[in-house]
PDB file of C-alpha atoms and ligand atoms in Angstrom:
ATOM      1  CA  MET A 365      14.544  -7.620  14.773  1.00  0.00           C
ATOM      2  CA  THR A 366      13.154  -9.557  11.986  1.00  0.00           C
ATOM      3  CA  LYS A 367       9.446  -9.270  11.308  1.00  0.00           C
ATOM      4  CA  VAL A 368       6.573 -11.141   9.499  1.00  0.00           C
ATOM      5  CA  VAL A 369       5.479  -8.679   6.716  1.00  0.00           C
ATOM      6  CA  ALA A 370       2.497  -8.923   4.364  1.00  0.00           C
ATOM      7  CA  ILE A 371       2.253  -6.520   1.611  1.00  0.00           C
ATOM      8  CA  THR A 372      -0.693  -6.105  -0.775  1.00  0.00           C
ATOM      9  CA  GLY A 373       0.038  -4.750  -4.485  1.00  0.00           C
ATOM     10  CA  ALA A 374       3.398  -6.300  -4.267  1.00  0.00           C
ATOM     11  CA  SER A 375       3.395  -6.942  -8.101  1.00  0.00           C
ATOM     12  CA  SER A 376       4.852  -3.529  -9.204  1.00  0.00           C
ATOM     13  CA  GLY A 377       5.869  -0.013  -8.252  1.00  0.00           C
ATOM     14  CA  ILE A 378       5.887   0.638  -4.534  1.00  0.00           C
ATOM     15  CA  GLY A 379       4.798  -2.504  -3.087  1.00  0.00           C
ATOM     16  CA  GLU A 380       7.409  -4.421  -5.316  1.00  0.00           C
ATOM     17  CA  ALA A 381      10.322  -1.922  -4.159  1.00  0.00           C
ATOM     18  CA  ALA A 382       9.053  -2.265  -0.659  1.00  0.00           C
ATOM     19  CA  ALA A 383       9.368  -6.166  -0.837  1.00  0.00           C
ATOM     20  CA  ARG A 384      12.768  -5.848  -2.116  1.00  0.00           C
ATOM     21  CA  ARG A 385      13.864  -3.574   0.551  1.00  0.00           C
ATOM     22  CA  LEU A 386      12.160  -5.414   3.449  1.00  0.00           C
ATOM     23  CA  GLY A 387      13.411  -8.794   1.972  1.00  0.00           C
ATOM     24  CA  ALA A 388      17.206  -7.523   2.029  1.00  0.00           C
ATOM     25  CA  ASP A 389      16.521  -6.333   5.627  1.00  0.00           C
ATOM     26  CA  GLY A 390      15.734  -9.766   6.414  1.00  0.00           C
ATOM     27  CA  HIS A 391      12.031  -9.736   7.114  1.00  0.00           C
ATOM     28  CA  ARG A 392       9.922 -12.561   6.304  1.00  0.00           C
ATOM     29  CA  LEU A 393       7.542 -11.755   3.529  1.00  0.00           C
ATOM     30  CA  LEU A 394       3.896 -12.695   2.340  1.00  0.00           C
ATOM     31  CA  LEU A 395       3.412 -10.773  -1.331  1.00  0.00           C
ATOM     32  CA  GLY A 396      -0.134 -10.389  -2.531  1.00  0.00           C
ATOM     33  CA  ALA A 397      -1.431  -8.926  -5.762  1.00  0.00           C
ATOM     34  CA  ARG A 398      -3.603 -10.228  -8.796  1.00  0.00           C
ATOM     35  CA  ARG A 399      -0.626 -10.786 -11.075  1.00  0.00           C
ATOM     36  CA  THR A 400       1.054 -14.022  -9.717  1.00  0.00           C
ATOM     37  CA  ASP A 401       3.486 -14.265 -12.452  1.00  0.00           C
ATOM     38  CA  ARG A 402       5.092 -10.944 -11.439  1.00  0.00           C
ATOM     39  CA  LEU A 403       4.886 -12.153  -7.611  1.00  0.00           C
ATOM     40  CA  GLU A 404       6.649 -15.523  -8.272  1.00  0.00           C
ATOM     41  CA  ALA A 405       9.470 -13.684 -10.216  1.00  0.00           C
ATOM     42  CA  LEU A 406       9.872 -11.319  -7.141  1.00  0.00           C
ATOM     43  CA  SER A 407       9.711 -13.887  -4.442  1.00  0.00           C
ATOM     44  CA  LYS A 408      12.421 -15.928  -6.458  1.00  0.00           C
ATOM     45  CA  GLU A 409      14.603 -13.080  -6.699  1.00  0.00           C
ATOM     46  CA  ILE A 410      14.334 -12.242  -2.932  1.00  0.00           C
ATOM     47  CA  ASN A 411      14.744 -15.915  -1.874  1.00  0.00           C
ATOM     48  CA  GLU A 412      17.860 -16.351  -4.034  1.00  0.00           C
ATOM     49  CA  ALA A 413      19.256 -13.149  -2.757  1.00  0.00           C
ATOM     50  CA  GLY A 414      18.964 -14.868   0.566  1.00  0.00           C
ATOM     51  CA  GLY A 415      15.669 -13.281   1.779  1.00  0.00           C
ATOM     52  CA  THR A 416      12.440 -15.277   2.707  1.00  0.00           C
ATOM     53  CA  ALA A 417       9.413 -14.568   0.560  1.00  0.00           C
ATOM     54  CA  GLU A 418       6.297 -16.276  -0.463  1.00  0.00           C
ATOM     55  CA  PHE A 419       3.456 -15.279  -2.694  1.00  0.00           C
ATOM     56  CA  ARG A 420      -0.463 -15.611  -2.868  1.00  0.00           C
ATOM     57  CA  ARG A 421      -2.788 -14.113  -5.390  1.00  0.00           C
ATOM     58  CA  LEU A 422      -4.865 -11.726  -3.731  1.00  0.00           C
ATOM     59  CA  ASP A 423      -7.852  -9.350  -4.662  1.00  0.00           C
ATOM     60  CA  VAL A 424      -8.255  -6.676  -1.863  1.00  0.00           C
ATOM     61  CA  THR A 425     -11.755  -5.844  -2.910  1.00  0.00           C
ATOM     62  CA  ASP A 426     -12.839  -9.410  -1.704  1.00  0.00           C
ATOM     63  CA  ALA A 427     -12.687  -9.453   2.262  1.00  0.00           C
ATOM     64  CA  ASP A 428     -12.761 -13.150   2.578  1.00  0.00           C
ATOM     65  CA  ASP A 429      -9.723 -13.217   0.076  1.00  0.00           C
ATOM     66  CA  VAL A 430      -7.830 -10.664   2.363  1.00  0.00           C
ATOM     67  CA  ARG A 431      -8.781 -12.644   5.501  1.00  0.00           C
ATOM     68  CA  THR A 432      -7.096 -15.840   3.692  1.00  0.00           C
ATOM     69  CA  PHE A 433      -4.103 -13.854   2.637  1.00  0.00           C
ATOM     70  CA  VAL A 434      -3.692 -12.693   6.289  1.00  0.00           C
ATOM     71  CA  ALA A 435      -4.060 -16.169   7.783  1.00  0.00           C
ATOM     72  CA  ALA A 436      -1.704 -17.532   5.301  1.00  0.00           C
ATOM     73  CA  ALA A 437       1.164 -15.140   6.559  1.00  0.00           C
ATOM     74  CA  ALA A 438      -0.009 -16.212  10.033  1.00  0.00           C
ATOM     75  CA  GLU A 439      -0.002 -20.012   9.346  1.00  0.00           C
ATOM     76  CA  ARG A 440       3.236 -19.870   7.402  1.00  0.00           C
ATOM     77  CA  TYR A 441       5.367 -17.707   9.720  1.00  0.00           C
ATOM     78  CA  GLY A 442       3.557 -17.919  13.042  1.00  0.00           C
ATOM     79  CA  ARG A 443       2.543 -14.542  13.497  1.00  0.00           C
ATOM     80  CA  LEU A 444       1.782 -11.298  11.263  1.00  0.00           C
ATOM     81  CA  ASP A 445       3.853  -8.302  12.620  1.00  0.00           C
ATOM     82  CA  VAL A 446       3.101  -5.724   9.849  1.00  0.00           C
ATOM     83  CA  LEU A 447       0.712  -5.376   6.931  1.00  0.00           C
ATOM     84  CA  VAL A 448       1.467  -3.011   4.363  1.00  0.00           C
ATOM     85  CA  ASN A 449      -1.953  -1.837   2.772  1.00  0.00           C
ATOM     86  CA  ASN A 450      -0.523  -0.689  -0.312  1.00  0.00           C
ATOM     87  CA  ALA A 451      -2.526  -2.026  -3.318  1.00  0.00           C
ATOM     88  CA  GLY A 452      -4.201   1.046  -5.276  1.00  0.00           C
ATOM     89  CA  VAL A 453      -5.516   2.207  -8.427  1.00  0.00           C
ATOM     90  CA  MET A 454      -5.809   5.694  -9.859  1.00  0.00           C
ATOM     91  CA  PRO A 455      -7.740   6.191 -13.045  1.00  0.00           C
ATOM     92  CA  LEU A 456      -8.303   9.800 -12.905  1.00  0.00           C
ATOM     93  CA  SER A 457     -10.812  11.800 -14.980  1.00  0.00           C
ATOM     94  CA  PRO A 458     -13.089  14.845 -14.402  1.00  0.00           C
ATOM     95  CA  LEU A 459     -16.126  14.377 -12.532  1.00  0.00           C
ATOM     96  CA  ALA A 460     -18.188  15.574 -15.483  1.00  0.00           C
ATOM     97  CA  ALA A 461     -16.914  12.527 -17.287  1.00  0.00           C
ATOM     98  CA  LEU A 462     -19.176  10.393 -15.082  1.00  0.00           C
ATOM     99  CA  GLU A 463     -16.958   7.413 -14.903  1.00  0.00           C
ATOM    100  CA  LEU A 464     -18.896   5.738 -12.199  1.00  0.00           C
ATOM    101  CA  ALA A 465     -17.350   2.417 -12.823  1.00  0.00           C
ATOM    102  CA  GLU A 466     -13.756   3.955 -12.261  1.00  0.00           C
ATOM    103  CA  TRP A 467     -15.256   5.847  -9.163  1.00  0.00           C
ATOM    104  CA  ASP A 468     -16.395   2.444  -7.925  1.00  0.00           C
ATOM    105  CA  ARG A 469     -13.223   0.773  -8.448  1.00  0.00           C
ATOM    106  CA  MET A 470     -10.924   3.466  -6.822  1.00  0.00           C
ATOM    107  CA  ILE A 471     -13.290   3.257  -3.734  1.00  0.00           C
ATOM    108  CA  ASP A 472     -13.312  -0.749  -3.914  1.00  0.00           C
ATOM    109  CA  VAL A 473      -9.307  -0.925  -4.065  1.00  0.00           C
ATOM    110  CA  ASN A 474      -8.265   2.197  -2.116  1.00  0.00           C
ATOM    111  CA  VAL A 475     -10.694   2.255   0.641  1.00  0.00           C
ATOM    112  CA  ARG A 476     -12.455  -0.979   0.958  1.00  0.00           C
ATOM    113  CA  GLY A 477      -9.048  -2.730   0.362  1.00  0.00           C
ATOM    114  CA  VAL A 478      -7.467  -1.080   3.322  1.00  0.00           C
ATOM    115  CA  LEU A 479     -10.541  -1.689   5.376  1.00  0.00           C
ATOM    116  CA  HIS A 480     -10.465  -5.359   4.440  1.00  0.00           C
ATOM    117  CA  GLY A 481      -6.852  -5.321   5.548  1.00  0.00           C
ATOM    118  CA  ILE A 482      -7.755  -3.902   8.956  1.00  0.00           C
ATOM    119  CA  ALA A 483     -10.443  -6.294   9.305  1.00  0.00           C
ATOM    120  CA  ALA A 484      -8.073  -9.246   8.575  1.00  0.00           C
ATOM    121  CA  GLY A 485      -5.077  -7.918  10.298  1.00  0.00           C
ATOM    122  CA  LEU A 486      -6.394  -6.248  13.593  1.00  0.00           C
ATOM    123  CA  PRO A 487      -7.676  -9.574  15.143  1.00  0.00           C
ATOM    124  CA  VAL A 488      -4.571 -11.540  14.532  1.00  0.00           C
ATOM    125  CA  MET A 489      -2.422  -8.689  15.832  1.00  0.00           C
ATOM    126  CA  ARG A 490      -4.532  -8.204  18.954  1.00  0.00           C
ATOM    127  CA  ALA A 491      -4.576 -11.635  19.830  1.00  0.00           C
ATOM    128  CA  GLN A 492      -0.604 -11.800  19.558  1.00  0.00           C
ATOM    129  CA  GLY A 493      -0.318  -8.608  21.677  1.00  0.00           C
ATOM    130  CA  GLY A 494       0.760  -6.237  18.926  1.00  0.00           C
ATOM    131  CA  GLY A 495       1.320  -5.418  15.163  1.00  0.00           C
ATOM    132  CA  HIS A 496       1.794  -2.640  12.774  1.00  0.00           C
ATOM    133  CA  PHE A 497      -0.172  -1.294   9.817  1.00  0.00           C
ATOM    134  CA  VAL A 498       1.657   0.581   7.192  1.00  0.00           C
ATOM    135  CA  ASN A 499      -0.968   2.328   4.933  1.00  0.00           C
ATOM    136  CA  ILE A 500      -0.055   3.942   1.776  1.00  0.00           C
ATOM    137  CA  ALA A 501      -1.950   7.077   0.988  1.00  0.00           C
ATOM    138  CA  SER A 502      -0.794   9.935  -1.111  1.00  0.00           C
ATOM    139  CA  VAL A 503      -0.131  13.629  -1.359  1.00  0.00           C
ATOM    140  CA  GLY A 504      -3.479  13.477  -2.686  1.00  0.00           C
ATOM    141  CA  ALA A 505      -4.616  12.584   1.120  1.00  0.00           C
ATOM    142  CA  TYR A 506      -3.871  16.422   2.052  1.00  0.00           C
ATOM    143  CA  GLU A 507      -5.017  18.272  -1.086  1.00  0.00           C
ATOM    144  CA  VAL A 508      -7.322  17.941  -4.158  1.00  0.00           C
ATOM    145  CA  SER A 509      -6.514  18.774  -8.031  1.00  0.00           C
ATOM    146  CA  PRO A 510      -8.602  18.579 -11.061  1.00  0.00           C
ATOM    147  CA  THR A 511      -9.294  15.068 -12.461  1.00  0.00           C
ATOM    148  CA  ALA A 512      -8.304  13.434  -8.846  1.00  0.00           C
ATOM    149  CA  ALA A 513     -11.417  14.308  -6.764  1.00  0.00           C
ATOM    150  CA  VAL A 514     -12.471  10.772  -6.277  1.00  0.00           C
ATOM    151  CA  TYR A 515      -8.588   9.517  -6.056  1.00  0.00           C
ATOM    152  CA  CYS A 516      -7.946  12.167  -3.547  1.00  0.00           C
ATOM    153  CA  ALA A 517     -11.386  11.357  -1.583  1.00  0.00           C
ATOM    154  CA  THR A 518     -10.259   7.884  -1.273  1.00  0.00           C
ATOM    155  CA  LYS A 519      -6.664   9.000   0.004  1.00  0.00           C
ATOM    156  CA  PHE A 520      -8.161  11.242   2.437  1.00  0.00           C
ATOM    157  CA  ALA A 521     -10.366   8.347   3.639  1.00  0.00           C
ATOM    158  CA  VAL A 522      -7.092   6.276   4.092  1.00  0.00           C
ATOM    159  CA  ARG A 523      -5.751   9.096   6.084  1.00  0.00           C
ATOM    160  CA  ALA A 524      -8.835   9.476   8.334  1.00  0.00           C
ATOM    161  CA  ILE A 525      -9.166   5.663   8.903  1.00  0.00           C
ATOM    162  CA  SER A 526      -5.449   5.451   9.761  1.00  0.00           C
ATOM    163  CA  GLU A 527      -5.656   8.021  12.265  1.00  0.00           C
ATOM    164  CA  GLY A 528      -8.882   6.534  13.865  1.00  0.00           C
ATOM    165  CA  LEU A 529      -7.226   3.231  13.833  1.00  0.00           C
ATOM    166  CA  ARG A 530      -4.228   4.642  15.683  1.00  0.00           C
ATOM    167  CA  GLN A 531      -6.490   6.383  18.273  1.00  0.00           C
ATOM    168  CA  GLU A 532      -8.025   3.080  18.911  1.00  0.00           C
ATOM    169  CA  SER A 533      -5.185   1.017  19.204  1.00  0.00           C
ATOM    170  CA  ASP A 534      -4.945   0.706  23.056  1.00  0.00           C
ATOM    171  CA  GLY A 535      -1.303   1.092  22.844  1.00  0.00           C
ATOM    172  CA  ARG A 536      -0.802  -2.272  21.085  1.00  0.00           C
ATOM    173  CA  VAL A 537      -1.067  -1.511  17.442  1.00  0.00           C
ATOM    174  CA  ARG A 538       1.320   0.903  15.645  1.00  0.00           C
ATOM    175  CA  VAL A 539      -0.394   2.774  12.581  1.00  0.00           C
ATOM    176  CA  THR A 540       1.818   4.533   9.969  1.00  0.00           C
ATOM    177  CA  LEU A 541       0.377   6.505   7.060  1.00  0.00           C
ATOM    178  CA  VAL A 542       3.143   6.801   4.145  1.00  0.00           C
ATOM    179  CA  SER A 543       2.056   9.567   1.559  1.00  0.00           C
ATOM    180  CA  PRO A 544       4.220   9.567  -1.512  1.00  0.00           C
ATOM    181  CA  GLY A 545       4.413  12.418  -4.105  1.00  0.00           C
ATOM    182  CA  VAL A 546       5.005  11.253  -7.682  1.00  0.00           C
ATOM    183  CA  THR A 547       6.734   7.895  -7.846  1.00  0.00           C
ATOM    184  CA  GLU A 548       7.881   5.825 -10.692  1.00  0.00           C
ATOM    185  CA  SER A 549       5.484   3.005 -10.985  1.00  0.00           C
ATOM    186  CA  GLU A 550       2.500   1.673 -13.121  1.00  0.00           C
ATOM    187  CA  LEU A 551      -0.076   3.620 -11.405  1.00  0.00           C
ATOM    188  CA  ALA A 552      -0.683   6.174 -14.157  1.00  0.00           C
ATOM    189  CA  ASP A 553      -1.120   3.296 -16.758  1.00  0.00           C
ATOM    190  CA  GLY A 554      -4.582   3.084 -15.795  1.00  0.00           C
ATOM    191  CA  ILE A 555      -5.674   6.628 -16.780  1.00  0.00           C
ATOM    192  CA  ALA A 556      -8.043   6.260 -19.788  1.00  0.00           C
ATOM    193  CA  ASP A 557      -8.879   9.853 -19.944  1.00  0.00           C
ATOM    194  CA  PRO A 558      -6.763  11.579 -22.487  1.00  0.00           C
ATOM    195  CA  ALA A 559      -6.479  14.989 -20.771  1.00  0.00           C
ATOM    196  CA  ALA A 560      -5.746  13.592 -17.497  1.00  0.00           C
ATOM    197  CA  ARG A 561      -3.314  11.159 -18.996  1.00  0.00           C
ATOM    198  CA  GLU A 562      -1.531  13.992 -20.911  1.00  0.00           C
ATOM    199  CA  ALA A 563      -1.322  16.168 -17.624  1.00  0.00           C
ATOM    200  CA  MET A 564      -0.057  13.232 -15.753  1.00  0.00           C
ATOM    201  CA  ARG A 565       2.810  12.943 -18.107  1.00  0.00           C
ATOM    202  CA  ALA A 566       4.258  16.273 -17.503  1.00  0.00           C
ATOM    203  CA  TYR A 567       3.707  15.900 -13.801  1.00  0.00           C
ATOM    204  CA  ARG A 568       5.685  12.494 -13.612  1.00  0.00           C
ATOM    205  CA  ALA A 569       8.727  13.960 -15.346  1.00  0.00           C
ATOM    206  CA  VAL A 570      10.341  14.471 -11.643  1.00  0.00           C
ATOM    207  CA  ALA A 571       8.766  11.223 -10.118  1.00  0.00           C
ATOM    208  CA  LEU A 572      11.254   9.662  -7.601  1.00  0.00           C
ATOM    209  CA  PRO A 573      12.255   5.926  -7.782  1.00  0.00           C
ATOM    210  CA  ALA A 574       9.762   3.543  -5.786  1.00  0.00           C
ATOM    211  CA  SER A 575      12.900   2.689  -3.664  1.00  0.00           C
ATOM    212  CA  ALA A 576      12.602   6.137  -1.968  1.00  0.00           C
ATOM    213  CA  ILE A 577       9.109   5.305  -0.690  1.00  0.00           C
ATOM    214  CA  ALA A 578      10.322   1.718   0.363  1.00  0.00           C
ATOM    215  CA  ASP A 579      13.120   3.473   2.421  1.00  0.00           C
ATOM    216  CA  ALA A 580      10.376   5.422   4.260  1.00  0.00           C
ATOM    217  CA  ILE A 581       8.214   2.281   4.903  1.00  0.00           C
ATOM    218  CA  ALA A 582      11.473   0.344   6.125  1.00  0.00           C
ATOM    219  CA  TYR A 583      12.201   3.284   8.486  1.00  0.00           C
ATOM    220  CA  ALA A 584       8.804   3.074  10.179  1.00  0.00           C
ATOM    221  CA  VAL A 585       9.036  -0.936  10.109  1.00  0.00           C
ATOM    222  CA  SER A 586      12.632  -0.723  12.016  1.00  0.00           C
ATOM    223  CA  GLN A 587      11.556   1.638  14.949  1.00  0.00           C
ATOM    224  CA  PRO A 588      11.567   0.130  18.382  1.00  0.00           C
ATOM    225  CA  PRO A 589       8.275  -1.126  19.742  1.00  0.00           C
ATOM    226  CA  GLU A 590       7.313   2.028  21.845  1.00  0.00           C
ATOM    227  CA  VAL A 591       7.885   4.282  18.606  1.00  0.00           C
ATOM    228  CA  ASP A 592       4.919   4.864  16.413  1.00  0.00           C
ATOM    229  CA  VAL A 593       5.900   6.742  13.358  1.00  0.00           C
ATOM    230  CA  ASN A 594       2.496   8.119  12.331  1.00  0.00           C
ATOM    231  CA  GLU A 595       2.937   9.962   9.037  1.00  0.00           C
ATOM    232  CA  ILE A 596       5.430  10.333   6.595  1.00  0.00           C
ATOM    233  CA  VAL A 597       5.036  12.548   3.531  1.00  0.00           C
ATOM    234  CA  VAL A 598       7.838  11.985   0.713  1.00  0.00           C
ATOM    235  CA  ARG A 599       7.911  14.149  -2.249  1.00  0.00           C
ATOM    236  CA  PRO A 600      10.626  14.747  -5.120  1.00  0.00           C
ATOM    237  CA  VAL A 601      12.289  18.062  -4.135  1.00  0.00           C
ATOM    238  CA  ALA A 602      11.359  19.271  -7.665  1.00  0.00           C
ATOM    239  CA  SER A 603       7.702  18.793  -7.075  1.00  0.00           C
ATOM    240  CA  ALA A 604       5.306  21.698  -6.114  1.00  0.00           C
ATOM    241  CA  GLN A 605       2.347  19.162  -5.446  1.00  0.00           C
TER     242      GLN A 605
HETATM  243  P1  NDP B1251       1.472   0.248  -9.318  1.00  0.00           P
HETATM  244  O1  NDP B1251       0.338   0.388 -10.167  1.00  0.00           O
HETATM  245  O2  NDP B1251       2.778   0.183  -9.903  1.00  0.00           O
HETATM  246  O3  NDP B1251       1.123  -0.816  -8.175  1.00  0.00           O
HETATM  247  C1  NDP B1251      -0.255  -0.817  -7.747  1.00  0.00           C
HETATM  248  C2  NDP B1251      -0.293  -2.306  -6.963  1.00  0.00           C
HETATM  249  O4  NDP B1251      -1.837  -2.701  -6.619  1.00  0.00           O
HETATM  250  C3  NDP B1251       0.077  -3.321  -7.965  1.00  0.00           C
HETATM  251  O5  NDP B1251       0.695  -4.246  -7.210  1.00  0.00           O
HETATM  252  C4  NDP B1251      -1.273  -4.078  -8.302  1.00  0.00           C
HETATM  253  O6  NDP B1251      -1.368  -5.351  -8.491  1.00  0.00           O
HETATM  254  C5  NDP B1251      -2.142  -3.871  -6.994  1.00  0.00           C
HETATM  255  N1  NDP B1251      -3.374  -3.798  -7.245  1.00  0.00           N
HETATM  256  C6  NDP B1251      -4.306  -3.239  -7.878  1.00  0.00           C
HETATM  257  N2  NDP B1251      -5.631  -3.610  -7.691  1.00  0.00           N
HETATM  258  C7  NDP B1251      -5.604  -4.686  -7.053  1.00  0.00           C
HETATM  259  C8  NDP B1251      -6.538  -5.455  -6.427  1.00  0.00           C
HETATM  260  N3  NDP B1251      -7.850  -5.252  -6.599  1.00  0.00           N
HETATM  261  N4  NDP B1251      -6.104  -6.428  -5.564  1.00  0.00           N
HETATM  262  C9  NDP B1251      -4.675  -6.565  -5.112  1.00  0.00           C
HETATM  263  N5  NDP B1251      -3.866  -5.736  -5.426  1.00  0.00           N
HETATM  264  C10 NDP B1251      -4.439  -4.751  -6.312  1.00  0.00           C
HETATM  265  O7  NDP B1251       1.215   1.775  -8.441  1.00  0.00           O
HETATM  266  P2  NDP B1251       2.076   2.140  -7.296  1.00  0.00           P
HETATM  267  O8  NDP B1251       3.333   1.327  -6.766  1.00  0.00           O
HETATM  268  O9  NDP B1251       2.371   3.542  -7.195  1.00  0.00           O
HETATM  269  O10 NDP B1251       0.916   2.198  -6.126  1.00  0.00           O
HETATM  270  C11 NDP B1251       1.009   1.763  -4.736  1.00  0.00           C
HETATM  271  C12 NDP B1251       0.399   2.617  -3.982  1.00  0.00           C
HETATM  272  O11 NDP B1251       0.954   4.101  -3.857  1.00  0.00           O
HETATM  273  C13 NDP B1251      -1.120   2.967  -4.431  1.00  0.00           C
HETATM  274  O12 NDP B1251      -2.028   2.987  -3.176  1.00  0.00           O
HETATM  275  C14 NDP B1251      -1.099   4.292  -4.896  1.00  0.00           C
HETATM  276  O13 NDP B1251      -2.101   5.137  -4.750  1.00  0.00           O
HETATM  277  C15 NDP B1251      -0.134   4.882  -4.006  1.00  0.00           C
HETATM  278  N6  NDP B1251       0.597   6.161  -4.443  1.00  0.00           N
HETATM  279  C16 NDP B1251       1.406   6.160  -5.557  1.00  0.00           C
HETATM  280  C17 NDP B1251       1.914   7.262  -5.984  1.00  0.00           C
HETATM  281  C18 NDP B1251       2.749   7.220  -7.289  1.00  0.00           C
HETATM  282  O14 NDP B1251       3.150   8.457  -7.668  1.00  0.00           O
HETATM  283  N7  NDP B1251       3.238   6.210  -8.106  1.00  0.00           N
HETATM  284  C19 NDP B1251       1.616   8.487  -5.428  1.00  0.00           C
HETATM  285  C20 NDP B1251       1.123   8.662  -4.335  1.00  0.00           C
HETATM  286  C21 NDP B1251       0.460   7.349  -3.765  1.00  0.00           C
HETATM  287  P3  NDP B1251      -2.240  -6.288  -9.607  1.00  0.00           P
HETATM  288  O15 NDP B1251      -2.593  -5.437 -10.591  1.00  0.00           O
HETATM  289  O16 NDP B1251      -1.215  -7.437 -10.011  1.00  0.00           O
HETATM  290  O17 NDP B1251      -3.302  -6.868  -8.710  1.00  0.00           O
END
């Protein structure tokens, strides 16, 4: 069954790969992020391959913007079956570096962004009798490592929020938490701290292609309506963390 799927953070990495995979599976897509040139090129590619994709500029830190984004999906396609809350940032540094602005940015994008998605999507899904949130967390939602305290805290929060949402869904809304291990994307480009950047370089040597995470998302989306895949953790075989 083809669905209407909105994806936040679709301009690179996992969101972009998810758009390609779900577009190829025949789902109708609305893609959001701030870099609209990337979204435009990706939508064009999906449409030319026979899929259906539109895009819209989106900043997930702005609740009104996320509401407008979700409303645009419902207006364009008549409903919203799946919201993939994928947008995220990871400017790692030790706590002692006191990078308060980076802490705020991670909380704003990774936690508030997901909450804004829920606030926008839940009323639409409840009104139409069902829907599906796919929230992208991380292996950092299960364990903490040096330089990643705040990032992991945001991902622990996404995991807690997702579980709470699932428990409160009254059997109508599906909730899937997808937690990637190290994956090829632009995520580490945002690390300014030199030591954290260097450590990440070695860690990322075994990174999975983003398509591996897109496949996990597609698996959860493709399940029959009575099946809710709650959590998927995907790591490279060669990765201990
Ligand atoms: P990328 O940096 O490649 O993609 C991040 C996406 O988030 C981009 O499309 C970016 O778009 C978007 N984004 C960032 N800030 C905002 C914002 N304020 N509003 C809207 N969109 C925003 O990294 P990944 O693909 O790796 O990241 C996707 C998710 O996967 C994140 O939640 C990340 O934490 C998670 N993850 C990734 C792992 C990895 O190893 N790659 C491992 C574990 C989890 P734009 O800048 O155009 O707005």
